[in-house]
Short mmCIF file of C-alpha atoms in Angstrom, two decimals:
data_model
loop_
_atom_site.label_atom_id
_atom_site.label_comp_id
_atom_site.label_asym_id
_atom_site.label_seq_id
_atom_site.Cartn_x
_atom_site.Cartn_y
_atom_site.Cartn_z
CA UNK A 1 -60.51 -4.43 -27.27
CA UNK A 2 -56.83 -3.06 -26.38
CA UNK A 3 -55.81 -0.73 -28.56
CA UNK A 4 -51.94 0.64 -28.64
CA UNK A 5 -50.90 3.77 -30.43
CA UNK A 6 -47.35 3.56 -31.36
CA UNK A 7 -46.15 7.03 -32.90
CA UNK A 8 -42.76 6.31 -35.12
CA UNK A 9 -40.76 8.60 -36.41
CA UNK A 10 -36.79 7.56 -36.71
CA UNK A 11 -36.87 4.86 -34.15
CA UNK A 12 -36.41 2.07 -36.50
CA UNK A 13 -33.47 0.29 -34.57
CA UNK A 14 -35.46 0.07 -31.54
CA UNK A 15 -38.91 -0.54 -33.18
CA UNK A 16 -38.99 -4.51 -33.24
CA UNK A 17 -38.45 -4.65 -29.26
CA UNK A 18 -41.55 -2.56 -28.92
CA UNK A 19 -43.90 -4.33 -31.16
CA UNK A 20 -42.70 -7.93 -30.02
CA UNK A 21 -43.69 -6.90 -26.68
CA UNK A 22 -46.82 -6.06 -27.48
CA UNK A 23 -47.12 -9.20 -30.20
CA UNK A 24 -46.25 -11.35 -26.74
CA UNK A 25 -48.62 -10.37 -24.01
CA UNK A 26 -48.92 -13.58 -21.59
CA UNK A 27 -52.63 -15.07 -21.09
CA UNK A 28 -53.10 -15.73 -25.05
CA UNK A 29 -54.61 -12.58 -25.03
CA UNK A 30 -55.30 -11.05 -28.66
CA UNK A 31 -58.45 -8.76 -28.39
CA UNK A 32 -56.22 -5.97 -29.76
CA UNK A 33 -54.78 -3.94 -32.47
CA UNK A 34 -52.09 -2.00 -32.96
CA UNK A 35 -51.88 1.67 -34.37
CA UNK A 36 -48.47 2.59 -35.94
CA UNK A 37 -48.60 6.29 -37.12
CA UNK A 38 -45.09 6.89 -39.33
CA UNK A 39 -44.57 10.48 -39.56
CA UNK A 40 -42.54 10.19 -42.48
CA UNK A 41 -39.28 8.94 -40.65
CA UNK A 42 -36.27 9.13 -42.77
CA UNK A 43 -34.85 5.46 -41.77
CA UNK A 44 -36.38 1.80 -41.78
CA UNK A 45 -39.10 2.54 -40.09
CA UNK A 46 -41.78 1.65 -42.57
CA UNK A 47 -39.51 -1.22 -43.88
CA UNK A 48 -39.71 -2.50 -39.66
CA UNK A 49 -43.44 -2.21 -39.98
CA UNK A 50 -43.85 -4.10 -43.06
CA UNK A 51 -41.73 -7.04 -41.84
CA UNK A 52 -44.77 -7.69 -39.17
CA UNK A 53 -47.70 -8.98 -41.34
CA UNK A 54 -50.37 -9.52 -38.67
CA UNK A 55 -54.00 -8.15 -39.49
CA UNK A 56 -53.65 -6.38 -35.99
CA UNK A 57 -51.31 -4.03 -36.67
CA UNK A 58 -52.48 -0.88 -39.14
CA UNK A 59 -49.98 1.46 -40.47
CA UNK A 60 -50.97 4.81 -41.06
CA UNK A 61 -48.50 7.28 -42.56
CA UNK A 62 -48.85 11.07 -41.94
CA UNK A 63 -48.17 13.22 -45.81
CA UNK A 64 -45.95 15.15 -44.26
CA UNK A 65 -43.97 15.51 -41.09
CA UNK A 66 -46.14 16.58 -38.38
CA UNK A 67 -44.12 16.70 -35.40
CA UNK A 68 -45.12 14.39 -32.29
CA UNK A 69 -48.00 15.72 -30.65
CA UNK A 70 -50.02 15.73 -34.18
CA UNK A 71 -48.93 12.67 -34.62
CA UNK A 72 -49.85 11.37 -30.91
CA UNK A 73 -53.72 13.12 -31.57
CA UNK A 74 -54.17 10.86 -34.91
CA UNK A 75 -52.97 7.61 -33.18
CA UNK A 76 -55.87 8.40 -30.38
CA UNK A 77 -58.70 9.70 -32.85
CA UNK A 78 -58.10 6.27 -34.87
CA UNK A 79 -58.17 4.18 -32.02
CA UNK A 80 -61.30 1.89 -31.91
CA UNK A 81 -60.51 0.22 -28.69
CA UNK A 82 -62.74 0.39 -25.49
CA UNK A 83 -59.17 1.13 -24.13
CA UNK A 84 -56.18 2.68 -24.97
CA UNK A 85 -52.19 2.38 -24.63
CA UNK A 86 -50.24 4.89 -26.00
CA UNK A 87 -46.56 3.60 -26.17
CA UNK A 88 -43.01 5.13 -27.61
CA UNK A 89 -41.06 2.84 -30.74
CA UNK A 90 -37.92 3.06 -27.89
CA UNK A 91 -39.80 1.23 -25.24
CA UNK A 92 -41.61 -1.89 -24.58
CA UNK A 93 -44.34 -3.41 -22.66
CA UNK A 94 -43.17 -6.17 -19.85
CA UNK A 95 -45.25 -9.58 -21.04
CA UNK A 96 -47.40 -9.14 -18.26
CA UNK A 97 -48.50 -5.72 -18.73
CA UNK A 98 -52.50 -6.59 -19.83
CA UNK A 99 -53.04 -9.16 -17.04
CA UNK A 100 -51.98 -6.70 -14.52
CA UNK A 101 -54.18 -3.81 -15.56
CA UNK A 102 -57.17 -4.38 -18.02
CA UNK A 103 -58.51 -6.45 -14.48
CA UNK A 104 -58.06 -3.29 -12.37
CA UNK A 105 -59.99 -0.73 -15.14
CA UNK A 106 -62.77 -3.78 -15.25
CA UNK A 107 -63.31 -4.19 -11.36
CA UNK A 108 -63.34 -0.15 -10.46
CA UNK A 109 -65.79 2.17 -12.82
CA UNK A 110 -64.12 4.65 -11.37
CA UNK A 111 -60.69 4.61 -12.05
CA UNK A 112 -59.89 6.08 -15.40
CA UNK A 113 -56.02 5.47 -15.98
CA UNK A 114 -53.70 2.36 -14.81
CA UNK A 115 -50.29 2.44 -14.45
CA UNK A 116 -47.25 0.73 -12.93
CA UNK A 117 -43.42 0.52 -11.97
CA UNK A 118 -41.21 0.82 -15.16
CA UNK A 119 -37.63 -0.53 -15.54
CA UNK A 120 -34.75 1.29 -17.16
CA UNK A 121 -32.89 0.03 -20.38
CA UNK A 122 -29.92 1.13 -22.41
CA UNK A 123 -29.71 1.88 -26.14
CA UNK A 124 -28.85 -2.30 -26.46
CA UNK A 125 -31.82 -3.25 -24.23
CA UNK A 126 -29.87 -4.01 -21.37
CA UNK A 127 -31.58 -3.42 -17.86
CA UNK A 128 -30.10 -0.52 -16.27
CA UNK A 129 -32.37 -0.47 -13.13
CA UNK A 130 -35.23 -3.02 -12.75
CA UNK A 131 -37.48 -0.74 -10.43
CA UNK A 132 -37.56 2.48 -10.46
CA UNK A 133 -39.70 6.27 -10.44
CA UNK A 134 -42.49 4.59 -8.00
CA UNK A 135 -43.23 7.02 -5.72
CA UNK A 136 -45.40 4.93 -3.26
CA UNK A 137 -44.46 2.00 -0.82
CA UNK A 138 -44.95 -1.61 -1.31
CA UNK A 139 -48.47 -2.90 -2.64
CA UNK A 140 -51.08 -0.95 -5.35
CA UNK A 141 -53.22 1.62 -4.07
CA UNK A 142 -56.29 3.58 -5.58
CA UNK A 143 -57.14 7.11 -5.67
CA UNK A 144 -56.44 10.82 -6.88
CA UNK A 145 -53.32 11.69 -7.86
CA UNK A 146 -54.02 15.23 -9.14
CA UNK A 147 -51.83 17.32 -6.49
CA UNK A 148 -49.24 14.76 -6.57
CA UNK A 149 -49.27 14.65 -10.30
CA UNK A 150 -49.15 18.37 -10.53
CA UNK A 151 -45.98 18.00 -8.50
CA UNK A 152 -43.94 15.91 -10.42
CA UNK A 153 -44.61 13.86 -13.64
CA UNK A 154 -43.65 10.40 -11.77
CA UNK A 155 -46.21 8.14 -14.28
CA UNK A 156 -44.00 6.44 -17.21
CA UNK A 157 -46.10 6.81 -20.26
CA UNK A 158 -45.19 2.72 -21.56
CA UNK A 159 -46.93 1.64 -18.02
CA UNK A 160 -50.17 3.14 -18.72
CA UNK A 161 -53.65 2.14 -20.00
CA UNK A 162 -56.63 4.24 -19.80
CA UNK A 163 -60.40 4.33 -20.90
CA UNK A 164 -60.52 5.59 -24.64
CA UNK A 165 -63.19 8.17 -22.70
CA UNK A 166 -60.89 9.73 -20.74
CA UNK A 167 -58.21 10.18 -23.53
CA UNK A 168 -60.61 11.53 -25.60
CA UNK A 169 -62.28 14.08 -23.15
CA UNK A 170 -58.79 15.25 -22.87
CA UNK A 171 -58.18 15.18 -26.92
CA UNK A 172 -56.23 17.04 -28.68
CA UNK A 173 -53.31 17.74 -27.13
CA UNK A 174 -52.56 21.06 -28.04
CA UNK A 175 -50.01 21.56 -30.45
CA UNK A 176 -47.76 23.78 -29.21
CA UNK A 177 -47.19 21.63 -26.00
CA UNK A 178 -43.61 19.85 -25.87
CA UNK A 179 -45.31 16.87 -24.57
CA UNK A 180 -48.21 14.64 -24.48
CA UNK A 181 -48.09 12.26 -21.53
CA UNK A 182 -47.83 14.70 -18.73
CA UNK A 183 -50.45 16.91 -20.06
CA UNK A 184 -52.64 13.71 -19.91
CA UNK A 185 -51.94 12.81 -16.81
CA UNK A 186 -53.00 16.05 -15.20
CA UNK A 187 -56.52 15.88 -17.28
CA UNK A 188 -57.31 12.81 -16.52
CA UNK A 189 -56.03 12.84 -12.70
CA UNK A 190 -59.08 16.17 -12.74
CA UNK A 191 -61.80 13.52 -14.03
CA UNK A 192 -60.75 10.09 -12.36
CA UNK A 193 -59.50 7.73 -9.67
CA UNK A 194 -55.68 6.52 -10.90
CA UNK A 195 -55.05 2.72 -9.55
CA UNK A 196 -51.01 1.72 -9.49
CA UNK A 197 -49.87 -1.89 -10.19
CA UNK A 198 -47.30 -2.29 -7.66
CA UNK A 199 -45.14 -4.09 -10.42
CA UNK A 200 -42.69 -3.59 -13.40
CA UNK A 201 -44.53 -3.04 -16.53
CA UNK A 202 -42.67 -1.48 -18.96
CA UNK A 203 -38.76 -1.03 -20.19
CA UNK A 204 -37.90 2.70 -20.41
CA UNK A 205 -35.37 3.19 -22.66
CA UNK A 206 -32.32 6.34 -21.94
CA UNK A 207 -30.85 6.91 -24.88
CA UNK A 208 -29.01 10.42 -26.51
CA UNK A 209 -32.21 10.79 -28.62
CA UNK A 210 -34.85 10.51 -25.97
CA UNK A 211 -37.38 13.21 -26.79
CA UNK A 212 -37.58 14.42 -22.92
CA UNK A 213 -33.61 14.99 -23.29
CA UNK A 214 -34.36 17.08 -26.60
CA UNK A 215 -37.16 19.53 -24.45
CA UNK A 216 -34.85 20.04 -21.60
CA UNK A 217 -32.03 21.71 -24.14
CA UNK A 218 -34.10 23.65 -25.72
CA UNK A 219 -36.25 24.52 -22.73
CA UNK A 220 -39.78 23.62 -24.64
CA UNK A 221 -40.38 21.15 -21.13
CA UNK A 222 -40.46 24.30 -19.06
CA UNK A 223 -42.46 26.57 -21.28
CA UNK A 224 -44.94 23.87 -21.64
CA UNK A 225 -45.51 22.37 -17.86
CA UNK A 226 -45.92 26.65 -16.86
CA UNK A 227 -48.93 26.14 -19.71
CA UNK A 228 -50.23 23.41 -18.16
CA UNK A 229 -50.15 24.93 -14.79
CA UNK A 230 -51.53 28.37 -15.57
CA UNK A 231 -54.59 26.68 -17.56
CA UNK A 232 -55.51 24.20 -14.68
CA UNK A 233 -55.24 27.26 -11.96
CA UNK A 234 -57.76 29.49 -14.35
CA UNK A 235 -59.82 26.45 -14.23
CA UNK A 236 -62.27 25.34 -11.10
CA UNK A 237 -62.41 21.31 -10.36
CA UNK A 238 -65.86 19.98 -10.21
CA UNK A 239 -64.93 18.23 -6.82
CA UNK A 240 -64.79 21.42 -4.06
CA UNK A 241 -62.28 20.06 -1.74
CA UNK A 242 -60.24 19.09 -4.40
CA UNK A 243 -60.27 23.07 -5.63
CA UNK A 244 -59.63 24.00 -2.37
CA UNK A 245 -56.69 21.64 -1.98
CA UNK A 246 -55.15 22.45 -5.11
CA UNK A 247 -54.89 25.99 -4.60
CA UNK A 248 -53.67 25.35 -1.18
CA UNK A 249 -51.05 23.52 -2.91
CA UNK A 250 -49.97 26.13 -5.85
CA UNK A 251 -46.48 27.66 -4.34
CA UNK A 252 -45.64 24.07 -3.10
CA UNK A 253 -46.41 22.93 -6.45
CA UNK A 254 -44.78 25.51 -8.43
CA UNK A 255 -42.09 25.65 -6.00
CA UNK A 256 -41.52 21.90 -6.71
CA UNK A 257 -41.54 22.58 -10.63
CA UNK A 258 -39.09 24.90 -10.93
CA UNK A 259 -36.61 22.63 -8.76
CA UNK A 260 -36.96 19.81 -11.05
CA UNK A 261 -36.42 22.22 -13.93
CA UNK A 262 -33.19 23.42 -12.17
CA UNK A 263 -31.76 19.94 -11.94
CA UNK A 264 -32.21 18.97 -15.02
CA UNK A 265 -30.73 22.17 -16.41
CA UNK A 266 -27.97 21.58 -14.06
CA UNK A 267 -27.52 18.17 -15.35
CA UNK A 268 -27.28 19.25 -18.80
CA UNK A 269 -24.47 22.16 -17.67
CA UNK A 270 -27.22 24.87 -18.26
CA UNK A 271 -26.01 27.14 -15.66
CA UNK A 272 -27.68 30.37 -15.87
CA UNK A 273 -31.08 28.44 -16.22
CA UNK A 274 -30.45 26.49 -13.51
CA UNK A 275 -29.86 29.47 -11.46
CA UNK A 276 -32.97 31.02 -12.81
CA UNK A 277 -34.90 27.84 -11.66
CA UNK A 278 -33.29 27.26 -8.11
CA UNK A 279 -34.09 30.72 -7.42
CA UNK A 280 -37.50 30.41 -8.21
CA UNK A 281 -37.63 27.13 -6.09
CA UNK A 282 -36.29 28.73 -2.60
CA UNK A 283 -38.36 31.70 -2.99
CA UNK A 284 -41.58 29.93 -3.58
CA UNK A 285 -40.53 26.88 -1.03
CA UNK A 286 -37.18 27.99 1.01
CA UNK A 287 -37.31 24.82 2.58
CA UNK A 288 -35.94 23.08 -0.78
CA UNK A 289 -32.46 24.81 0.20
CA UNK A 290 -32.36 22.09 2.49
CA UNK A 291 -32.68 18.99 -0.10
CA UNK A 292 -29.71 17.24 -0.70
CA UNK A 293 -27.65 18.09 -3.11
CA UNK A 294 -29.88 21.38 -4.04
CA UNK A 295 -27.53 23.80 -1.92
CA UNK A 296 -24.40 22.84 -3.73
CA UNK A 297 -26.00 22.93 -6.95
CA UNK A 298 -27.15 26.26 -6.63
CA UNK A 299 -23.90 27.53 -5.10
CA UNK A 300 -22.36 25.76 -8.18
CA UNK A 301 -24.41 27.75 -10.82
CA UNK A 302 -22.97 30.59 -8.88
CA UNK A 303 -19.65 30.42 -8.57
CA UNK A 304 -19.42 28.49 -11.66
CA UNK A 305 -18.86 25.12 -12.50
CA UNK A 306 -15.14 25.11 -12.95
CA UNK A 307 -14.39 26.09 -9.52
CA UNK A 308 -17.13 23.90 -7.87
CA UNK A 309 -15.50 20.98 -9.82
CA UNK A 310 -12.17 22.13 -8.22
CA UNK A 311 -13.83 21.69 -4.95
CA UNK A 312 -15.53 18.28 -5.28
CA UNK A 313 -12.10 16.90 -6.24
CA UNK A 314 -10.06 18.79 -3.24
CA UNK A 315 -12.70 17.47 -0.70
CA UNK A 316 -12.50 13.60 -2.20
CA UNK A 317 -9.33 14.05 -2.01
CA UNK A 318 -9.20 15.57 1.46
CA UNK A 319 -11.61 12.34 2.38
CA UNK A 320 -8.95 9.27 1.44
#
């Protein structure tokens, strides 16, 4: 059995596209049930939830507002399925989402977590972009993904299915974490082969309430992913070369971090964090300098943003 923890809180509007796309998995396949944790959401969530009566689907409502990681850790502990999804209300599953991965966690014991491409939608629905965040080339491939994944968080939670085992020897997330899916990741990438599905499995949905928008502003994302790092570097992997590649790897890793913090502070006009970040970045990896884009930004933060507009428009101008 397949179970999928859904955690809901105010997500109402989009929560019907998420549960239909579970509901219509191709193949007839049913061996499933559905865990909807409401953490008392002020809008039609629970009226959404009642308007599917199917015996898969329990509802479980939290007596008081936990926040999303406590509600993420009850969703997992209730699961009863030999494996586990664990999908947002704001984004749904592609139809064939189970045939292309409950084969791949059958065939190899010893890959622990599947995952896939994921497409981009708007607050309608609409497909933004139909492929994107895969980091490989064409065609699956098998292996560990631990000093990639320490890297850069490039798995989309919706494409993902794991062994309830490896959740669980990961469970709880801890509380004061600003996110769940990364922190898995990393844990399970420590314990198990990852296999990728070379295929779109999932709508992501970018909308002005995305949670990983919320984290950047008030910089929760980068307190938490420093957490992360610091506990896996006081730790020591069972697998030797992997230890001795990962600490190989810690200023290109951390150098690497505090980039993509930098952009996405830059991106949300943040300018004296983004600073803070690039700096970090080039000191740890000055070849990053070199990136596109990541010189002008950080001359931008510097100069300040009014003037480095002024001189984006005088150059396209320059360039008619």
């Amino acid at each position: 059995m397949v179970s999928f923890v859904v955690p809901c809180y105010n997500y109402g509007q989009y929560l019907p596209d998420c549960l239909r796309g579970i509901f219509g998995q191709d193949g007839g396949f049913d061996d499933f049930e559905i865990i909807a944790i409401d953490d008392c959401s002020l809008d039609n969530t629970l009226d959404v939830l009642r308007t599917f009566a199917d015996p898969r689907l329990r509802v479980i409502g939290n007596e008081r507002n936990c926040g999303h990681i406590a509600t993420v850790n009850r969703g997992l502990q209730e699961a009863r399925g030999k494996y586990v999804v664990r999908i947002d209300p704001d984004d749904r599953h592609r139809p064939g989402f189970i045939q292309a991965t409950l084969p791949k966690l059958e065939a190899y014991p010893e890959v622990g977590l599947v995952f896939g491409a994921v497409a981009l939608i708007d607050a309608k629905g609409d497909i933004t972009c139909e492929h994107s965040g895969s980091v490989f080339g064409p065609g699956d491939r098998k292996g560990n993904e631990l000093l990639r994944i320490l890297e850069k968080n490039y798995i989309c939670a919706p494409t993902v299915i794991a062994r309830r085992e490896a959740w669980m020897a990961a469970w709880p997330v801890p509380g004061h974490l600003a996110f769940n899916d990364w922190y898995f990741n990393v844990m399970l990438a420590r314990r198990h082969e990852f296999y990728y599905v070379d295929q779109v499995l999932a709508d992501y949905r970018v909308h002005s309430q995305n949670h990983h928008a919320k984290i950047v502003l008030d910089k929760t994302e980068e307190a938490s992913v420093l957490w992360v790092l610091e506990k896996i570097y006081a730790e020591v992997e069972r697998d030797r070369v992997l230890e001795e590649h990962k600490r190989e790897g810690r200023q290109r890793i951390y150098g690497r971090q505090y980039l993509d913090f930098a952009e996405k502070y830059f991106g949300s006009r943040m300018n004296a964090d983004a600073r803070r970040c690039y700096w970090q970045a080039v000191r740890m990896r000055p070849e990053l300098l070199f990136q596109s884009g990541v010189a002008r930004h950080f001359a931008a933060t510097v100069i300040g943003r009014s003037l480095y507009e002024s001189g984006k428009q005088w150059m396209h101008r320059l360039r008619r």
